[in-house]
PDB file of C-alpha atoms in Angstrom:
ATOM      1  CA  UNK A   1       2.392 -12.910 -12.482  1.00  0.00           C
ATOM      2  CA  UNK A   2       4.222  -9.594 -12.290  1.00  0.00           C
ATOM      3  CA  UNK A   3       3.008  -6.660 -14.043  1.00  0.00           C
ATOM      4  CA  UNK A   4       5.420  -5.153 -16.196  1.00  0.00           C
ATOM      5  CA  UNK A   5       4.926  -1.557 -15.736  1.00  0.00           C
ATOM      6  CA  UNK A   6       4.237   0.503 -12.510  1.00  0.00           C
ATOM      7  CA  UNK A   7       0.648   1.975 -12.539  1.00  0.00           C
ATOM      8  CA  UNK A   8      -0.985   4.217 -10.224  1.00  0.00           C
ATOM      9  CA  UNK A   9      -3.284   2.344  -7.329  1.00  0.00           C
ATOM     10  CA  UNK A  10      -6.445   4.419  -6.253  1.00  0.00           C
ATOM     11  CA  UNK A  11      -8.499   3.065  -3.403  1.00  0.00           C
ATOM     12  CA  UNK A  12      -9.468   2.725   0.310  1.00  0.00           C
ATOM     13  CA  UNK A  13      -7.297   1.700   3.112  1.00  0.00           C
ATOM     14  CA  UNK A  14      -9.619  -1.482   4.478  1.00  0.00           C
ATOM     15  CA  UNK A  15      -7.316  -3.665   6.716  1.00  0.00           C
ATOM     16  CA  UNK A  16      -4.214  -2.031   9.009  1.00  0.00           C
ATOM     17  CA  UNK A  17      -1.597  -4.540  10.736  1.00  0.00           C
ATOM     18  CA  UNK A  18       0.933  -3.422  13.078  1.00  0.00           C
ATOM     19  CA  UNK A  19       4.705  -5.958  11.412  1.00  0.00           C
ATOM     20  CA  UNK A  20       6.228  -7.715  14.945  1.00  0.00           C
ATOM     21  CA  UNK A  21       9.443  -6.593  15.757  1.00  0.00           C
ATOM     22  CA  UNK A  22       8.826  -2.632  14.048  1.00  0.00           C
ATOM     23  CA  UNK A  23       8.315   0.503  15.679  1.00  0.00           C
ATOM     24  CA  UNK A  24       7.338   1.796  12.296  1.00  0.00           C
ATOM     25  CA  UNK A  25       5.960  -1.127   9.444  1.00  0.00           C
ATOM     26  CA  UNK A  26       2.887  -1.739   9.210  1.00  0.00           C
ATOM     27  CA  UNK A  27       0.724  -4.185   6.432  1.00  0.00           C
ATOM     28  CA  UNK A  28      -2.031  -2.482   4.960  1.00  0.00           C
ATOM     29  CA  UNK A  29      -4.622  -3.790   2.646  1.00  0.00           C
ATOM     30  CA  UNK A  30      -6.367  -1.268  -0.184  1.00  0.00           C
ATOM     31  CA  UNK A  31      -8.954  -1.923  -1.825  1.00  0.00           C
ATOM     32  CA  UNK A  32     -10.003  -0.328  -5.490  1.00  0.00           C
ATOM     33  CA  UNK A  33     -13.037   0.712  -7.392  1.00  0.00           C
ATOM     34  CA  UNK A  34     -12.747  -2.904  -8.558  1.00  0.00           C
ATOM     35  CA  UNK A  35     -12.707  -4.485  -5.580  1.00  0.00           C
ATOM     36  CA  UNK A  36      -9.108  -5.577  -5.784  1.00  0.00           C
ATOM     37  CA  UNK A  37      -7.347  -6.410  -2.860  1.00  0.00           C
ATOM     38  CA  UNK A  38      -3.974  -4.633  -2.723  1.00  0.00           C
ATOM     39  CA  UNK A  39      -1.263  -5.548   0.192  1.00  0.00           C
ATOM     40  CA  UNK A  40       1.526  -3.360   0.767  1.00  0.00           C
ATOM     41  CA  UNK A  41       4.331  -2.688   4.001  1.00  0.00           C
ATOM     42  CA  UNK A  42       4.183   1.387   4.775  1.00  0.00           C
ATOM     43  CA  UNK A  43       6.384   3.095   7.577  1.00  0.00           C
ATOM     44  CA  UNK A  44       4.586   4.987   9.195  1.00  0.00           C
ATOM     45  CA  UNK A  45       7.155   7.553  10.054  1.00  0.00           C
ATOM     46  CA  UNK A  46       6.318   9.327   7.381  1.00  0.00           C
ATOM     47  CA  UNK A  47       2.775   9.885   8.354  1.00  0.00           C
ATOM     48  CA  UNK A  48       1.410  10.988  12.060  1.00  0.00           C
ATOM     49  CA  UNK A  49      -1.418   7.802  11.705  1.00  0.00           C
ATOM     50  CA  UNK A  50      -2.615   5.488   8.960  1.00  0.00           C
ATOM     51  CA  UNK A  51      -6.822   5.263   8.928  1.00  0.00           C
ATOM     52  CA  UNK A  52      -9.179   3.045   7.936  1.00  0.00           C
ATOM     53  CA  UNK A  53     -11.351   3.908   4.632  1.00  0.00           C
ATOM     54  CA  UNK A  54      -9.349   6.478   4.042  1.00  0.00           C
ATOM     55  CA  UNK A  55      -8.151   7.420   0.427  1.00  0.00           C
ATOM     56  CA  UNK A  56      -4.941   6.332  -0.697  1.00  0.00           C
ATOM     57  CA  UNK A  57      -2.750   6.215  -4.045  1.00  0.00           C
ATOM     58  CA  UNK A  58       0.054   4.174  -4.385  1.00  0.00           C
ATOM     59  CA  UNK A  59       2.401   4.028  -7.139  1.00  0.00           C
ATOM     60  CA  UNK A  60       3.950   0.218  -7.568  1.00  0.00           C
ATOM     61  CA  UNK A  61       4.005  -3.282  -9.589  1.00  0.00           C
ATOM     62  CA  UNK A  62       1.946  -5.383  -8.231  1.00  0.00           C
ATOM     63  CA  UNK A  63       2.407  -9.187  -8.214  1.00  0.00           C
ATOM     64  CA  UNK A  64      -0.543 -11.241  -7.973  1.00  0.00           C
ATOM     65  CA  UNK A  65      -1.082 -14.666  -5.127  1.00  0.00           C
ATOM     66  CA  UNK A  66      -4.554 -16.119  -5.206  1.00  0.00           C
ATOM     67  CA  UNK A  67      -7.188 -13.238  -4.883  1.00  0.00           C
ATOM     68  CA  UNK A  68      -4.987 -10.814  -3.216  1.00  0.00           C
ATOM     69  CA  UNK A  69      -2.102  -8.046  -4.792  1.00  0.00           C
ATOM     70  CA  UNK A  70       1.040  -8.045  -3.708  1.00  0.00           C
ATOM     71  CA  UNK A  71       2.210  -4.171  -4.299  1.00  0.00           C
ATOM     72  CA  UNK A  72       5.762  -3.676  -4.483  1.00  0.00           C
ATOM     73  CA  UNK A  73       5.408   0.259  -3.505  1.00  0.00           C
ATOM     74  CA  UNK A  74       7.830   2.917  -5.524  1.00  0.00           C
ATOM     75  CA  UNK A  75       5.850   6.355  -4.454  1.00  0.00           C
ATOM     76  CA  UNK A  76       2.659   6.719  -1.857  1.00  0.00           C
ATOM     77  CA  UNK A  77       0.145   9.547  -1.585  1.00  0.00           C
ATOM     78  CA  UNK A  78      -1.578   9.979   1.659  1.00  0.00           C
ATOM     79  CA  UNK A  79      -4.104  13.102   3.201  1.00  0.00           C
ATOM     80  CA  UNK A  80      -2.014  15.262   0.399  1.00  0.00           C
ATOM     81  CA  UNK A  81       1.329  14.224   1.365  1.00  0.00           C
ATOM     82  CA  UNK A  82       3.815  12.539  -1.105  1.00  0.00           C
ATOM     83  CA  UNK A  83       6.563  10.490  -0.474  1.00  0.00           C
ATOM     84  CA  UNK A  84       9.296   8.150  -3.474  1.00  0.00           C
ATOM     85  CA  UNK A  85      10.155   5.201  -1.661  1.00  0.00           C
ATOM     86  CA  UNK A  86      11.393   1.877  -2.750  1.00  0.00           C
ATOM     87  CA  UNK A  87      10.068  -1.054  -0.998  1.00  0.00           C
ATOM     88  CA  UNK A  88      10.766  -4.986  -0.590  1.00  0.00           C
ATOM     89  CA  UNK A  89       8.383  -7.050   0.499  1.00  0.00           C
TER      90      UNK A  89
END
């Protein structure tokens, strides 16, 4: 099921994996105020470190497999910074 509009993810950063092969991609899992599990691929050369329970928005369709989001990420906000990005998971 794919959401048809992008919408606005709020939550905390609860699960960090390093991608093999990258320097720079890692997995991270957010979770919301409704205890939704978001994934989503960030490169972290945009940001010095990526921290666990730390705040996070992420603009992004999401595209549900069992319990867990799939978030197909289009702009992220992180410690104040924002960057547009288009990923493909």
């Amino acid at each position: 099921m794919i959401s048809e509009n992008s919408k606005i993810i709020n939550g905390k950063i609860i699960k960090i994996e390093k991608r093999k092969n990258s320097k720079y991609l890692y997995n991270i899992f957010i979770k919301d105020q409704k205890n939704n599990i978001y994934k989503t691929i960030i490169n972290t050369r945009f940001f010095n470190t990526l921290n666990l329970n730390e705040n996070i928005s992420i603009l992004g369709k999401t595209v549900k497999f069992g319990s867990i989001y799939k978030l197909l990420s289009r702009k992220i906000i992180y410690k104040g910074k924002s960057f547009d990005i288009i990923s493909f998971h």
